[in-house]
Coordinates of C-alpha atoms (C1' of nucleotides) in Angstrom, one line a residue:
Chain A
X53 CA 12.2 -23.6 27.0
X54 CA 11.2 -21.3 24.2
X55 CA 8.9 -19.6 26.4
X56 CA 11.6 -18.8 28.6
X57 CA 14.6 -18.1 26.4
X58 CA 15.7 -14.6 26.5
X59 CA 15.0 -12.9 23.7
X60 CA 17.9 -11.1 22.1
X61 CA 18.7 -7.9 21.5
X62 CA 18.2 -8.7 17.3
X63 CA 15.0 -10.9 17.6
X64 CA 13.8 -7.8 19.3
X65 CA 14.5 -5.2 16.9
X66 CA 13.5 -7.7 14.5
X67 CA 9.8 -7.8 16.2
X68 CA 9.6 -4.2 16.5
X69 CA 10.5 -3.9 12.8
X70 CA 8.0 -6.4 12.3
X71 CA 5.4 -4.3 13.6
X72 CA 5.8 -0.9 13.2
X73 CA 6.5 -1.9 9.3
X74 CA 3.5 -3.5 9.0
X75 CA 1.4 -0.8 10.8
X76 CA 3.3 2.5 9.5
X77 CA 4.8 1.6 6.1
X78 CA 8.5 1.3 5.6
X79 CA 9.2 4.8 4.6
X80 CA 7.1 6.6 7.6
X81 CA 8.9 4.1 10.2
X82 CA 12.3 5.6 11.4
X83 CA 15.0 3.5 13.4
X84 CA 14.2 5.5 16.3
X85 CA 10.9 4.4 16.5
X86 CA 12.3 0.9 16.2
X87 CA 14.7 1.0 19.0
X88 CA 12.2 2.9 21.0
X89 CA 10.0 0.1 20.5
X90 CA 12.3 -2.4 21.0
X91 CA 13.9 -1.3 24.2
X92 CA 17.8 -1.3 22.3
X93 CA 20.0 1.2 21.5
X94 CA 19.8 3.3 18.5
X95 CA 23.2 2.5 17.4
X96 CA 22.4 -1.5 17.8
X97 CA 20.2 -1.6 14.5
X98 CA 23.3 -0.7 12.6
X99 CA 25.5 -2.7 14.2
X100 CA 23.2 -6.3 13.7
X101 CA 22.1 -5.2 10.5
X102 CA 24.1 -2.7 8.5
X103 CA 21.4 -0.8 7.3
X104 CA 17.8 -0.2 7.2
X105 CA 17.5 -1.6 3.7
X106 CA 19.3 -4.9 5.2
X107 CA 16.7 -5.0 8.5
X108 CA 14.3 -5.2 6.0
X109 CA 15.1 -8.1 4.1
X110 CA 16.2 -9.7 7.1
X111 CA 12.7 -9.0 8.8
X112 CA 11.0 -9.9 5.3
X113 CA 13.3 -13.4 5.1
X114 CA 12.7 -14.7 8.9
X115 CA 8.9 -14.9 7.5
X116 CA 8.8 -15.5 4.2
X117 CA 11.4 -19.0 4.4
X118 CA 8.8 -20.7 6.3
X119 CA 5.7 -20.1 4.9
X120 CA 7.0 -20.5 1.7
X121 CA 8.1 -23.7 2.5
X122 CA 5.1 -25.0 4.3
X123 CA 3.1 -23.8 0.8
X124 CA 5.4 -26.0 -1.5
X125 CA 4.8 -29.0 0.9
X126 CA 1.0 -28.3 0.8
X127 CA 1.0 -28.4 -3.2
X128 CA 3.4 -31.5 -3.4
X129 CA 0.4 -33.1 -1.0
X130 CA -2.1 -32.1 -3.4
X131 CA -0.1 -33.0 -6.4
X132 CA 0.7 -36.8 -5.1
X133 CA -3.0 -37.0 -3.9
X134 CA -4.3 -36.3 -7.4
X135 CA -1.5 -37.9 -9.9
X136 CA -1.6 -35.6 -13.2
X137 CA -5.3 -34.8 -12.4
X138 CA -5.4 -31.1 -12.6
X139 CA -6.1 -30.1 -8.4
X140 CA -8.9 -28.2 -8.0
X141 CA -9.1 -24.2 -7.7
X142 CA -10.1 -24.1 -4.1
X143 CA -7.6 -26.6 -3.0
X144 CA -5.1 -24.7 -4.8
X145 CA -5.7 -21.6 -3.2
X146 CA -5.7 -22.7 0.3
X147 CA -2.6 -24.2 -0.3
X148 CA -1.2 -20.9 -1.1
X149 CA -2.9 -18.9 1.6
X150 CA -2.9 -21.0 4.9
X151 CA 0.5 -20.9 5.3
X152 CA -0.2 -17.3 5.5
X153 CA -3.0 -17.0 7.7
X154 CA -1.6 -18.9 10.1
X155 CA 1.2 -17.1 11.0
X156 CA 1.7 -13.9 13.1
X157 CA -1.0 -11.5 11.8
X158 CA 1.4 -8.7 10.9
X159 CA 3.3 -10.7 8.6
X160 CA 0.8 -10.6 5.7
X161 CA 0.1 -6.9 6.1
X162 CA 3.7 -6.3 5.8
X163 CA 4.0 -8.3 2.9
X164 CA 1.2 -6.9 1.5
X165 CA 2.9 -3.8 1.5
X166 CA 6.2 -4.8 0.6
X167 CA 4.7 -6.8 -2.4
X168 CA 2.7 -4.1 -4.0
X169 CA 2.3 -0.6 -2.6
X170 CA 5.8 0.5 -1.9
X171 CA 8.0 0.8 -4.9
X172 CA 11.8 1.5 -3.8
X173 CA 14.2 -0.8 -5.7
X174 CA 14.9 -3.3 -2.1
X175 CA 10.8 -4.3 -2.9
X176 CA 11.5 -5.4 -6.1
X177 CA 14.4 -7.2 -4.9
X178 CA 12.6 -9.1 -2.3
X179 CA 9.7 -9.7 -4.4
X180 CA 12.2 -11.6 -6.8
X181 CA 13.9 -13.5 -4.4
X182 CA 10.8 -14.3 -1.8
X183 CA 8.0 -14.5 -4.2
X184 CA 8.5 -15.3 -7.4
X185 CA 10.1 -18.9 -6.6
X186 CA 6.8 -19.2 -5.2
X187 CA 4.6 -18.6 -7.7
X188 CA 6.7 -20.1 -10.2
X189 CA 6.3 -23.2 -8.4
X190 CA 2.4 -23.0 -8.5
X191 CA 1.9 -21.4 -12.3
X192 CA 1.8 -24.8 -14.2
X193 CA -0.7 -26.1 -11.1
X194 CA -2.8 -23.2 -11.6
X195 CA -2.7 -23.3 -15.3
X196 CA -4.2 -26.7 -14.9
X197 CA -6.5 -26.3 -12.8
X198 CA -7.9 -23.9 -15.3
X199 CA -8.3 -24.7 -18.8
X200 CA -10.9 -22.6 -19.6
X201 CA -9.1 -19.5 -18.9
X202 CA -6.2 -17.9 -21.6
X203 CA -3.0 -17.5 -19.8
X204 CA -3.9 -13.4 -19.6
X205 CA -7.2 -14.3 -17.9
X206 CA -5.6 -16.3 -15.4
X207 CA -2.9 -14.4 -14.5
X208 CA -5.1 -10.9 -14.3
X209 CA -7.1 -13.1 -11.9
X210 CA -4.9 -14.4 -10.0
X211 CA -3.9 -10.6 -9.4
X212 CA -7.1 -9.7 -8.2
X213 CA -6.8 -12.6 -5.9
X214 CA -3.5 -11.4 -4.3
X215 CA -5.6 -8.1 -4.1
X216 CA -8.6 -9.4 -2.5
X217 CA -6.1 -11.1 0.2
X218 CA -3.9 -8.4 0.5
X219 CA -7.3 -6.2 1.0
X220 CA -7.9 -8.7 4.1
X221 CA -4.1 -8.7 5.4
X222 CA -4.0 -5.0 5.2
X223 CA -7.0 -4.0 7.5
X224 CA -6.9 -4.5 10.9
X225 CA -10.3 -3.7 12.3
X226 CA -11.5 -2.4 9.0
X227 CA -14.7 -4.3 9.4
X228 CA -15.8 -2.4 12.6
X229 CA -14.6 1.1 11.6
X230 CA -16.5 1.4 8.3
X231 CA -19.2 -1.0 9.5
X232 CA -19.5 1.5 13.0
X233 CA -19.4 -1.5 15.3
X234 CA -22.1 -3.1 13.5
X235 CA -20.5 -6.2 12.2
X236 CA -17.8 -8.4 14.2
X237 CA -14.4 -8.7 12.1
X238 CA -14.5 -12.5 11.3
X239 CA -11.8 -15.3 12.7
X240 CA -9.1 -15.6 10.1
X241 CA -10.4 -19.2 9.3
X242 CA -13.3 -18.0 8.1
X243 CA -12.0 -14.8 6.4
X244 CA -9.7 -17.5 4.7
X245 CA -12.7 -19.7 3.6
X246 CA -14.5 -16.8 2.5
X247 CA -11.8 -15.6 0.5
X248 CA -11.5 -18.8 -1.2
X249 CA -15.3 -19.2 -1.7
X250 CA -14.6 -15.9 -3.6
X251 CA -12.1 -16.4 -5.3
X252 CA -12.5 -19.4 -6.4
X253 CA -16.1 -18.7 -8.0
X254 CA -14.4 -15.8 -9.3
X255 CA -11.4 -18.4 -11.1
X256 CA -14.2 -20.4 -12.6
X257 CA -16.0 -17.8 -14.1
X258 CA -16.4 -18.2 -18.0
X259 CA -13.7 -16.8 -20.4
X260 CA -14.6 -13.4 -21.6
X261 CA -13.1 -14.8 -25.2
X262 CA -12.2 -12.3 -27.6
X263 CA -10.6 -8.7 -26.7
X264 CA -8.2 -10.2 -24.1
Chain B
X239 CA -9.2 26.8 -25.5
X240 CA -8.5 24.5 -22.2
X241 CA -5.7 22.7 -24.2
X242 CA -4.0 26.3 -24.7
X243 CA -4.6 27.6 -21.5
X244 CA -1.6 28.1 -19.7
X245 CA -1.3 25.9 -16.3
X246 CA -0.7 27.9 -13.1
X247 CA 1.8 27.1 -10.5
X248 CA -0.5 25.6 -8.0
X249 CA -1.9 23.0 -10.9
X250 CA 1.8 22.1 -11.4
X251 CA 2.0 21.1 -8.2
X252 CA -1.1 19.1 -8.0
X253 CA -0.1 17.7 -11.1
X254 CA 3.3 16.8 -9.9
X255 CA 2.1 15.9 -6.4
X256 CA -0.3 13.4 -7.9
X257 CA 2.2 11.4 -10.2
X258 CA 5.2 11.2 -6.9
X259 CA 2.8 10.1 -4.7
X260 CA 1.5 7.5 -6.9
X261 CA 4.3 6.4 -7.6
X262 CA 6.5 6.6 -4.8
X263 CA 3.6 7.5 -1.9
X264 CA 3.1 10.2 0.5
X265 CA 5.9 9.6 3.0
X266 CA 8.6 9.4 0.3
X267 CA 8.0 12.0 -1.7
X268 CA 9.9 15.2 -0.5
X269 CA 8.1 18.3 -1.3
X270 CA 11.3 19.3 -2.4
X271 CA 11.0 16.6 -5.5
X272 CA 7.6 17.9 -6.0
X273 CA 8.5 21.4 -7.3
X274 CA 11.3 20.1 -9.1
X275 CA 9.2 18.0 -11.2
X276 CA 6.4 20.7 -11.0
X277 CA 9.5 22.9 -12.5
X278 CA 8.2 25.7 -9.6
X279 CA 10.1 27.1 -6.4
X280 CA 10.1 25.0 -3.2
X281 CA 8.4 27.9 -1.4
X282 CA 5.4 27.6 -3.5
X283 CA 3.9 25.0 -2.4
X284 CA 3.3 26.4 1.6
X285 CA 2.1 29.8 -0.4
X286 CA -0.8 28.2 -2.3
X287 CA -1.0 25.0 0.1
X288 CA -0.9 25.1 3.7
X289 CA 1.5 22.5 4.4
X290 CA 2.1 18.4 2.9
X291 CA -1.0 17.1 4.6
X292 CA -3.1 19.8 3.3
X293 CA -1.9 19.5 0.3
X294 CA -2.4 15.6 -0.1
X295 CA -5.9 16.5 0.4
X296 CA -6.2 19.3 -2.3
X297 CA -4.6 16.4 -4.4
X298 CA -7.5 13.6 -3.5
X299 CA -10.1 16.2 -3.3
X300 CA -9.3 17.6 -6.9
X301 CA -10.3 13.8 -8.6
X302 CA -12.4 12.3 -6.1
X303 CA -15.2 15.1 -6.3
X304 CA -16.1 14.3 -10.1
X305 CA -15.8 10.3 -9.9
X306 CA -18.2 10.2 -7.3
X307 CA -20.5 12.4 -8.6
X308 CA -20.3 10.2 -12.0
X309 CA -20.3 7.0 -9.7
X310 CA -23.6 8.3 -7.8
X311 CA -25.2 9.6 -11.4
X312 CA -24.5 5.9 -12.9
X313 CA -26.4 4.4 -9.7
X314 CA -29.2 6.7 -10.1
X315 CA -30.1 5.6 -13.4
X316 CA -29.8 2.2 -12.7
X317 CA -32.2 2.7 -9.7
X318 CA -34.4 4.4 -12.1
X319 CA -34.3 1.9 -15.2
X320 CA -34.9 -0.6 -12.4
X321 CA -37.9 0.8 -10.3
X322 CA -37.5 -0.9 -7.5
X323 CA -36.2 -4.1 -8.7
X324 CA -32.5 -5.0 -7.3
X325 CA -29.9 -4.2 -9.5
X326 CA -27.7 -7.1 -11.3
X327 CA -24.1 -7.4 -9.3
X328 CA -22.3 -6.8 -12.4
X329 CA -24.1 -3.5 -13.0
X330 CA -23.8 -1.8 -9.6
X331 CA -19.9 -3.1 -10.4
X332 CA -20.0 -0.9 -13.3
X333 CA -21.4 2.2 -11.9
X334 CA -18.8 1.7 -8.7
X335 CA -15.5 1.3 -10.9
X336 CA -16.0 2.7 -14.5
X337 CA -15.8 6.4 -13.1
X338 CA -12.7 5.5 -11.8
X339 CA -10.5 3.4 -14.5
X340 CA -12.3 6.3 -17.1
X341 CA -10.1 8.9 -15.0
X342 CA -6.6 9.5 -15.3
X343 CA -4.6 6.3 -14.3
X344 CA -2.8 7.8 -11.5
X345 CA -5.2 8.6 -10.0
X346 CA -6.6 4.8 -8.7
X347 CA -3.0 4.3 -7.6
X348 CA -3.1 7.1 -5.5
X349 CA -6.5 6.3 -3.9
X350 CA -5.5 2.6 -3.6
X351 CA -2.3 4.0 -1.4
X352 CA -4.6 6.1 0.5
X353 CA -7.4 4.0 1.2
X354 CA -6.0 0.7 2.3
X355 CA -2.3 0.9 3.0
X356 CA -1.1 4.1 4.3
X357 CA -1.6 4.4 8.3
X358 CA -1.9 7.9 9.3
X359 CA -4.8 9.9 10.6
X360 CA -4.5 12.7 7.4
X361 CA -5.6 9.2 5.3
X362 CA -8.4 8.4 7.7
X363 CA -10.0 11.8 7.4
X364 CA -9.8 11.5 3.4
X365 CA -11.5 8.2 3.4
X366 CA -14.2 9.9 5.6
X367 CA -14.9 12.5 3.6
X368 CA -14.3 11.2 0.1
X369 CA -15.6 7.6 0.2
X370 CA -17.9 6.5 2.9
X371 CA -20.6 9.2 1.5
X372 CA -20.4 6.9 -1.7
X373 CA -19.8 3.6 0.0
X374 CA -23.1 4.5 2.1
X375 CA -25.0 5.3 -1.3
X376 CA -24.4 2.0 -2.2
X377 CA -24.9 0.2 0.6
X378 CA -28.5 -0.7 0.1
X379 CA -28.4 -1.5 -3.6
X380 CA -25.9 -4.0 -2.8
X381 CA -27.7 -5.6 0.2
X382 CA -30.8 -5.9 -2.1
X383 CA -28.7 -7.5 -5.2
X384 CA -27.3 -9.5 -2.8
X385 CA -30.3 -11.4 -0.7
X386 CA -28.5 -14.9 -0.2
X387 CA -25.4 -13.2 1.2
X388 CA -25.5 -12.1 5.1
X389 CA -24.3 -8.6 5.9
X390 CA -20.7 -10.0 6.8
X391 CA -20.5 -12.0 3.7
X392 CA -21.3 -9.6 1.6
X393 CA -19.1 -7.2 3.6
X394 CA -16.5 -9.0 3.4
X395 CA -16.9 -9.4 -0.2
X396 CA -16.9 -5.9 -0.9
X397 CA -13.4 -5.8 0.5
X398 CA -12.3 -8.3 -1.6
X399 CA -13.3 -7.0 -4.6
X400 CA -12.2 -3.1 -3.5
X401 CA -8.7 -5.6 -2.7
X402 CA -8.7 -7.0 -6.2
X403 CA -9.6 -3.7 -7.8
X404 CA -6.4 -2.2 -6.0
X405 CA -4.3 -4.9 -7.2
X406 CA -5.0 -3.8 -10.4
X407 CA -4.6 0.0 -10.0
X408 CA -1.2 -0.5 -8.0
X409 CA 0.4 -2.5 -10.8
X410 CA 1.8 -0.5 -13.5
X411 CA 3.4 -3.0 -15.6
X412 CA 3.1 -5.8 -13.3
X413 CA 1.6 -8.3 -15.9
X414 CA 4.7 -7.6 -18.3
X415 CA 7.4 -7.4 -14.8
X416 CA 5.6 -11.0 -13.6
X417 CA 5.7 -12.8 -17.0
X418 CA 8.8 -11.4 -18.3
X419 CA 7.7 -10.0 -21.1
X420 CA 5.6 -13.3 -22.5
X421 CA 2.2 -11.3 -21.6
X422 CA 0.8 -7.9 -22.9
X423 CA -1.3 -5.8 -20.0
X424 CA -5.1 -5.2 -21.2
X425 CA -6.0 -2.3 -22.0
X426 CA -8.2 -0.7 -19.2
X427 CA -11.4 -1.6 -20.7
X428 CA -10.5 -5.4 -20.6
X429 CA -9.3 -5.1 -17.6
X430 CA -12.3 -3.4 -16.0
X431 CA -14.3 -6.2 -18.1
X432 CA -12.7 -8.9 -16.4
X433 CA -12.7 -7.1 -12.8
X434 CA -16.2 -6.9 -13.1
X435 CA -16.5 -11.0 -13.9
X436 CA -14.2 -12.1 -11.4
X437 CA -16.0 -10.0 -8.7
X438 CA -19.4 -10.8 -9.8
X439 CA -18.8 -14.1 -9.8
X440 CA -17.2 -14.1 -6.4
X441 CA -20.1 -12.4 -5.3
X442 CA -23.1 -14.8 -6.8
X443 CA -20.7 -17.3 -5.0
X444 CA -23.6 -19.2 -2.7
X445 CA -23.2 -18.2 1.3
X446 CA -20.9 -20.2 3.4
X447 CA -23.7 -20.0 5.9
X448 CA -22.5 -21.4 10.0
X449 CA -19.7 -19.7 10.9
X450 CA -19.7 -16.2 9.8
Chain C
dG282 C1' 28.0 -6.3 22.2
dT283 C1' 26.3 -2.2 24.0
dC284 C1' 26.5 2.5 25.0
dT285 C1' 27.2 8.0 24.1
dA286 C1' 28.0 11.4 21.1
dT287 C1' 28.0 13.3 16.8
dA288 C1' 28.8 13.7 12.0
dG289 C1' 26.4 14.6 7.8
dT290 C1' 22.2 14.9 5.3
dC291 C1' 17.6 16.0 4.2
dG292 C1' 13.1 17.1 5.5
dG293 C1' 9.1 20.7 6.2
dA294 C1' 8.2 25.2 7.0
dT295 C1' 9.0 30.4 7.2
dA296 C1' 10.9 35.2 6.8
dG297 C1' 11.4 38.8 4.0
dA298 C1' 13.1 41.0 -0.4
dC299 C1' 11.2 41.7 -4.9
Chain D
dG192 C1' 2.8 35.5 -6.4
dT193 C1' 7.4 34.2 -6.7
dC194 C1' 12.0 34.1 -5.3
dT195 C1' 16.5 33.4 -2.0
dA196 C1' 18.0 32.2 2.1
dT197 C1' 17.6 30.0 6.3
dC198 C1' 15.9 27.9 10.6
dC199 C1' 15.4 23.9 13.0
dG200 C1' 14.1 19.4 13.7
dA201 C1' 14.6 14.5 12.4
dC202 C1' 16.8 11.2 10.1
dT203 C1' 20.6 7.4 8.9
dA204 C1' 24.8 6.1 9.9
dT205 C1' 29.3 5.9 12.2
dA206 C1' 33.2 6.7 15.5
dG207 C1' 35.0 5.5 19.6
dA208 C1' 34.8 4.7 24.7
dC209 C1' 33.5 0.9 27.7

DNA sequence: GTCTATAGTCGGATAGAC
DNA sequence: GTCTATCCGACTATAGAC
């Protein structure tokens, strides 16, 4: 039934936003582009949405609800599982990134984007309402789940782990182009267990103590 | 005698070139916002500069040259004190990322924007000019401080860590924006400091082995 | 809801005087 | 080398017919 519905004439400037965000950057993608994309009229982007600013959330908010959601329920599994027991690192983090990883490809590349690279005022307004709930949710978790760390420590860390992930997200194909076809890009799953085996060592690492 | 020298029209633009595109990237800056920070005339910058494009790449070229030639120096005495003998992780870290944080701190921003998450061909010919030469000069000292990884792993891992190492170049601020004010941002040597363990860590991190 | 047509703005680039 | 003035294309957004 899905399969067959038609799709409508917002879901699909909502797609092609999807994409050509993702693969050209907000700025460098025009509504032109979109429509063409689409297959819609120019004028129909203004007349779903009312402005390019607004497609944006909207294309940022079909994604984000979801996965956010399916995170929290991951973490409220881990957190009845365990009963006050701090949850492990590892677990933590797959909580946070499957959701990701295993939806449409483009949406972590255009979040990626949207969360740190591009720096018009609408970012920082979806950050704070898409985002930040988020982490919120999982800062006393994480905290936890690593005592050994001041709070500075574990916040710069887990800010090189949205990096490392947002490294993966961001390139499509990276692994072939700088490898020159030497090395196959991996399957997301094990991108996403790599990046936890990473990160994870990376978490419980010792302190560096004073200076910090 | 440098510090009273007077700064010609076509460093004013670099200059001004390189903070807007840091800040706001390539595709939102107008060159138009360019002179007027630069304080110069709008017609200046296709006199001394051919066009944008060629001047985003007198912008890159300007910084990149003398990090890696100071990346490429800090390997070679490694290699030397070494004879032979692989190189610690955390040292070959060092030599990769000290020559950039030691720079001006726009100027990681910029390259982040340019390596990873800006699409267009004029940013594919900087990275093949300006960082594979580098990444290739590493390339075997990793492999060899690396033995328990395979080449996809440790791949991989090098894009995580070039990830996390963005993360940290791109935020300005973040650590005060996130916490709301409750944390102070390191200074850049902590911060390189605690780069380096994180990514070390992650990269000691034992092999995942089947799969990859 | 979807189109055409266009307003109004801003962008990169250039011509030509000084 | 530096300016003013301007061309011309592309953009977002809207008005108004259907």
């Amino acid at each position: 039934m899905t399969a067959l519905a038609p799709i409508s004439t917002k879901d699909r400037i909502l797609d092609a936003a999807e994409l050509l965000f993702a693969n050209d950057g907000f700025e460098a993608t025009s509504l032109r582009a979109i429509t063409a994309e689409a297959g819609v009229n120019l004028a129909s982007v203004n007349y779903h949405f009312q402005s390019k600013d607004a497609l944006l959330h909207a294309v940022v908010a079909r994604r984000a609800g979801p996965i956010n959601q399916r995170r929290i329920e991951a973490l409220q599994q881990l957190e009845e599982k365990l009963r006050n027991e701090p949850i492990p690192i590892d677990e933590l983090l797959e909580a946070f990134f499957r959701p990701v990883t295993e939806c449409n490809v483009l949406v972590p590349r255009m979040m990626v984007r949207f969360h740190y690279l591009e720096a018009r005022e609408t970012f920082r307004a979806i950050y704070e309402t898409h985002f930040k709930p988020v982490a919120n949710r999982f800062a006393p978790a994480l905290r936890k789940a690593l005592p050994h760390l001041k709070p500075e420590e574990a916040f710069l860390r887990m800010q090189f782990t949205m990096g490392a992930f947002a490294q993966l997200a961001a390139g499509s194909g990276t692994m072939e182009v700088v490898s020159e076809g030497r090395m196959h890009a991996p399957t997301r799953e094990e991108a996403l267990r790599q990046l936890i085996q990473f990160t994870a060592a990376g978490f419980r690492a010792p302190s560096l103590g004073a200076g910090l």
